[in-house]
XYZ file of C-alpha atoms in Angstrom:
344
model
C -26.562 1.767 -31.198
C -23.105 3.301 -31.334
C -21.561 4.418 -28.042
C -20.913 8.097 -27.405
C -17.720 7.082 -25.615
C -14.773 6.603 -28.020
C -13.539 3.005 -28.150
C -10.148 3.773 -26.584
C -11.926 5.124 -23.473
C -14.117 2.040 -22.960
C -13.043 -0.293 -20.149
C -13.781 -4.031 -19.921
C -16.857 -4.853 -17.815
C -14.850 -6.471 -15.001
C -13.276 -3.065 -14.236
C -16.643 -1.305 -14.096
C -18.453 -3.130 -11.297
C -20.234 -0.433 -9.302
C -19.415 0.374 -5.672
C -22.389 0.305 -3.298
C -20.853 0.267 0.185
C -18.934 3.071 1.852
C -15.378 2.431 3.042
C -15.108 2.703 6.813
C -11.829 4.625 6.751
C -11.056 6.362 10.064
C -11.172 10.152 10.289
C -8.081 11.027 12.297
C -8.028 14.318 14.222
C -4.454 15.643 14.081
C -4.980 18.597 16.427
C -3.558 16.981 19.572
C -0.666 15.380 17.687
C 0.346 18.686 16.086
C 0.232 20.327 19.536
C 2.477 17.626 20.999
C -0.068 15.892 23.231
C 1.067 12.330 23.959
C -2.354 10.734 24.472
C -3.791 12.275 21.312
C -0.689 11.221 19.378
C -1.032 7.633 20.551
C -4.741 7.577 19.697
C -4.089 8.948 16.206
C -1.267 6.481 15.569
C -3.474 3.564 16.684
C -6.191 4.554 14.213
C -3.634 4.892 11.429
C -2.006 1.558 12.265
C -5.317 -0.284 12.051
C -6.213 1.366 8.730
C -2.786 0.728 7.189
C -2.703 -2.928 8.221
C -6.090 -3.411 6.532
C -6.260 -1.212 3.444
C -3.923 1.787 3.655
C -6.577 4.552 3.558
C -7.533 7.107 6.208
C -8.702 10.741 6.361
C -7.235 13.562 8.445
C -8.898 16.677 9.878
C -7.454 19.627 11.830
C -4.414 19.158 9.628
C -3.122 22.727 9.677
C -3.884 23.608 6.038
C -6.169 26.643 5.913
C -9.590 26.098 4.301
C -9.344 29.413 2.455
C -6.077 28.250 0.849
C -7.786 25.034 -0.280
C -10.605 27.093 -1.848
C -8.111 29.404 -3.596
C -6.279 26.354 -4.932
C -9.486 24.942 -6.444
C -10.175 28.334 -8.027
C -6.686 28.260 -9.563
C -7.264 24.688 -10.755
C -10.468 25.837 -12.470
C -8.631 28.725 -14.120
C -6.105 26.319 -15.599
C -8.526 23.747 -16.980
C -10.686 26.504 -18.513
C -7.754 27.645 -20.656
C -8.056 27.049 -24.417
C -6.836 23.580 -25.377
C -3.858 24.942 -27.329
C -2.591 26.706 -24.199
C -2.830 23.540 -22.118
C -1.216 21.234 -24.679
C 1.718 23.643 -24.972
C 2.820 22.150 -21.637
C 2.146 18.506 -22.610
C 4.111 15.856 -20.714
C 7.242 14.751 -22.511
C 7.967 11.003 -22.834
C 9.434 9.640 -19.597
C 8.583 12.802 -17.639
C 6.309 13.013 -14.602
C 5.463 16.665 -15.216
C 3.181 18.523 -17.592
C -0.334 18.473 -18.997
C -2.008 15.247 -20.028
C -5.309 14.734 -21.817
C -6.252 11.188 -20.781
C -2.600 10.008 -20.888
C -3.062 9.553 -24.627
C 0.612 10.403 -25.104
C 1.522 7.103 -23.391
C -1.349 4.683 -23.929
C -3.842 3.801 -26.668
C -6.530 1.840 -24.807
C -8.404 1.925 -21.483
C -7.768 5.665 -21.363
C -8.878 7.605 -18.260
C -11.720 10.108 -18.713
C -9.812 13.086 -17.346
C -7.315 15.865 -17.830
C -4.367 16.330 -15.485
C -1.576 18.785 -14.802
C 1.410 17.541 -12.805
C 4.284 19.678 -11.572
C 7.237 19.339 -9.172
C 7.622 20.687 -5.676
C 10.795 20.627 -3.613
C 11.966 22.820 -0.793
C 15.729 22.496 -1.147
C 16.294 25.776 -3.002
C 15.549 29.386 -2.269
C 13.612 29.584 -5.540
C 9.852 29.128 -5.662
C 9.821 26.030 -7.845
C 6.058 25.941 -8.485
C 5.757 29.665 -9.170
C 8.640 29.400 -11.638
C 7.008 26.396 -13.336
C 3.815 28.357 -13.995
C 5.648 31.495 -15.076
C 7.803 29.613 -17.576
C 4.977 27.484 -19.007
C 1.952 29.791 -18.923
C 3.177 33.346 -18.487
C 1.237 36.184 -16.880
C -2.218 34.581 -17.238
C -1.503 32.078 -14.480
C 1.105 33.976 -12.495
C -1.195 34.256 -9.471
C -2.164 30.578 -9.788
C 1.516 29.690 -9.492
C 1.759 31.668 -6.252
C -1.301 29.862 -4.835
C -0.086 26.403 -5.847
C 3.342 27.165 -4.355
C 1.752 28.012 -1.008
C -0.512 24.955 -1.152
C 2.438 22.642 -1.859
C 4.380 24.138 1.044
C 1.468 23.335 3.367
C 1.040 19.816 1.995
C 4.761 19.053 2.272
C 4.725 20.148 5.903
C 1.686 17.951 6.553
C 3.305 15.056 4.693
C 6.489 14.986 6.736
C 4.419 15.236 9.926
C 2.446 12.199 8.764
C 5.710 10.259 8.325
C 6.298 10.816 12.051
C 2.861 9.461 12.952
C 3.394 6.484 10.664
C 6.759 5.771 12.312
C 5.160 5.948 15.773
C 2.409 3.589 14.608
C 5.056 1.094 13.465
C 7.009 1.319 16.722
C 10.180 2.776 15.165
C 11.957 6.061 15.889
C 9.529 8.855 15.005
C 12.092 10.631 12.809
C 13.208 7.492 10.962
C 11.162 8.162 7.818
C 11.158 11.930 7.991
C 14.830 12.189 7.041
C 14.107 10.286 3.815
C 11.580 12.909 2.730
C 12.865 16.234 4.063
C 14.585 17.236 0.814
C 12.706 15.087 -1.698
C 11.058 16.335 -4.883
C 7.334 15.676 -4.526
C 4.679 15.655 -7.252
C 1.531 17.779 -7.301
C -1.272 16.675 -9.629
C -4.464 18.525 -10.529
C -7.291 16.319 -11.814
C -10.329 17.370 -13.822
C -13.006 14.782 -14.672
C -15.502 16.099 -17.274
C -19.082 14.873 -17.566
C -19.414 11.517 -19.292
C -22.666 10.671 -21.088
C -22.155 6.945 -20.529
C -20.337 6.650 -17.192
C -21.040 2.900 -17.103
C -18.460 2.447 -19.881
C -15.592 4.681 -18.740
C -13.381 5.378 -15.724
C -11.848 8.649 -14.578
C -8.777 6.770 -13.390
C -8.350 3.036 -13.821
C -7.633 0.670 -10.911
C -4.068 1.182 -9.685
C -1.783 1.333 -6.686
C 0.150 4.586 -6.263
C 3.850 3.853 -6.862
C 4.770 6.856 -4.696
C 5.090 6.930 -0.895
C 2.196 8.814 0.656
C -0.668 10.415 -1.267
C -2.543 13.352 0.269
C -5.715 13.940 -1.732
C -8.366 16.606 -1.511
C -11.522 15.781 -3.444
C -14.408 18.148 -4.060
C -17.941 17.349 -2.904
C -18.915 15.352 -6.011
C -17.354 12.059 -4.941
C -15.928 9.376 -7.196
C -13.006 7.811 -5.313
C -13.434 4.050 -4.839
C -11.165 1.620 -2.958
C -11.067 -2.163 -3.418
C -11.395 -3.727 0.039
C -12.797 -7.123 1.083
C -13.099 -8.159 -2.571
C -15.424 -5.316 -3.536
C -15.289 -1.671 -4.542
C -16.201 0.753 -1.756
C -16.763 4.514 -1.925
C -14.697 7.095 -0.052
C -17.200 9.772 0.907
C -15.909 13.361 0.498
C -15.389 15.214 3.765
C -15.126 18.999 3.219
C -12.481 19.557 5.892
C -10.467 16.363 5.393
C -7.615 15.124 3.286
C -7.701 11.511 2.159
C -4.350 9.857 2.854
C -3.226 6.570 1.350
C -0.101 4.471 1.420
C 1.742 3.986 -1.885
C 4.013 1.177 -3.030
C 7.215 2.955 -1.983
C 6.091 3.408 1.608
C 4.690 -0.123 1.681
C 8.203 -1.351 0.826
C 9.613 0.903 3.562
C 7.434 -0.993 6.061
C 8.548 -4.362 4.618
C 5.060 -4.820 3.212
C 3.308 -4.503 6.588
C 1.334 -1.437 5.546
C -0.846 -1.901 2.500
C -0.791 -0.027 -0.749
C -4.404 -0.349 -1.848
C -6.115 -0.664 -5.217
C -8.247 2.384 -6.005
C -9.902 4.143 -8.930
C -11.951 7.226 -9.844
C -15.398 6.895 -11.429
C -17.163 9.499 -13.563
C -20.777 10.605 -13.827
C -23.154 12.248 -16.286
C -24.420 15.087 -14.072
C -21.480 16.895 -12.477
C -17.824 17.426 -13.330
C -15.371 16.465 -10.588
C -12.052 17.910 -9.432
C -9.391 16.661 -7.061
C -5.848 17.577 -6.050
C -3.255 14.931 -5.225
C 0.064 15.641 -3.525
C 2.482 12.715 -3.790
C 5.135 12.842 -1.075
C 8.360 11.440 -2.522
C 11.731 10.635 -0.933
C 15.041 12.065 -2.070
C 15.812 10.721 -5.554
C 19.051 8.881 -4.795
C 18.355 7.798 -1.202
C 18.634 4.015 -0.797
C 15.233 2.849 0.417
C 14.863 -0.128 2.727
C 12.719 -0.921 5.794
C 14.066 -0.255 9.315
C 16.352 -2.987 10.658
C 14.090 -3.715 13.625
C 11.143 -4.441 11.321
C 13.227 -6.764 9.135
C 14.524 -8.573 12.226
C 10.974 -9.068 13.505
C 9.749 -10.258 10.106
C 12.745 -12.525 9.505
C 13.638 -11.272 6.019
C 13.458 -8.235 3.755
C 10.529 -8.556 1.343
C 11.799 -6.287 -1.445
C 15.329 -5.434 -2.656
C 16.884 -2.057 -1.796
C 15.979 0.555 -4.393
C 15.860 4.297 -5.042
C 12.818 6.385 -5.897
C 14.531 7.312 -9.187
C 14.567 3.635 -10.198
C 10.892 3.045 -9.380
C 9.860 6.284 -11.089
C 11.765 5.293 -14.234
C 10.086 1.874 -14.187
C 6.560 3.343 -13.991
C 7.222 6.098 -16.535
C 9.071 4.065 -19.170
C 8.445 0.342 -18.673
C 5.194 -0.350 -16.833
C 1.670 1.021 -16.440
C 1.023 1.266 -12.677
C -1.506 -1.312 -11.469
C -2.077 -3.694 -8.552
C 1.180 -5.573 -9.210
C 3.660 -2.731 -9.752
C 5.873 -3.515 -6.754
C 6.502 -7.239 -7.418
C 7.059 -6.536 -11.133
C 9.453 -3.721 -10.248
C 11.366 -5.981 -7.834
C 11.840 -8.591 -10.585
C 12.852 -5.926 -13.124
C 15.339 -4.427 -10.661
C 16.936 -7.788 -9.845
C 17.151 -8.783 -13.523
C 18.742 -5.439 -14.478
C 21.337 -5.923 -11.738
C 22.065 -9.410 -13.082
C 22.651 -7.970 -16.554
C 25.064 -5.415 -15.099
């Protein structure tokens, strides 16, 4: 019997082993930290430290992002993905770009395609212009003008949360609390909207294949459907949706900034045959040309620097033009970077 899933969307069986257990990722209450309470800050940083040493995933509540804004952002996401296909593909990602619409990344790959649609766009706070609003106005016109305003506001809230999290991460590592923040204050971050349609044979396909995020810190909001799995203790484990929480995970860039102490963890998104799923990922990124290396005190304690100095621009180029992000992106990037310097 012929599959209803096209061949280029079918994944090998070893990628499709089902998750049964739930990941015990801590739910960190940020209220006391955001109010400047020392004891609450220490407690939150301890929870984050333990999670990041083990698997790099935790959830945060009382994060300062209004629940009504999150709802409005989902409504705007729905409005975009309901557009006619020709309107969406008019903003298709260009080769080598991080931004634009993608239907299953078919513009880059021909096999093991993800069962999803995405829209990615930039956010940075270094200009007086509303970057996100302008992006929607220039690509979609009046139809999504209000969506651009909502996404702009959402990105502003997520960026503020992201830089606050860099302080907590620094505290948890025992370095100056502002050490990482200055790397990210004026960076251009990436916002990605994900839509996972129903799949008649979900045992053959994946919404997003197993990968490590090459970025620094990912702040994800997932709807109540569920589908995020993390590979911990040699098995896939589910991350249960929490309506008031953001899921936070460490990416390869931040792992390198901790000299590999904090883990960038393998994760994926599964699909189902009963309910479509949506999620929104904000990828906090450092300034493009900032030289990235771990703090001196961490390197001294560890005895050596695990990865060569690099810039976010170099890693982004590697993942967009030379390599499909997976569980070995960082070591492959390090080798590529060193070999390109040798050629120079």
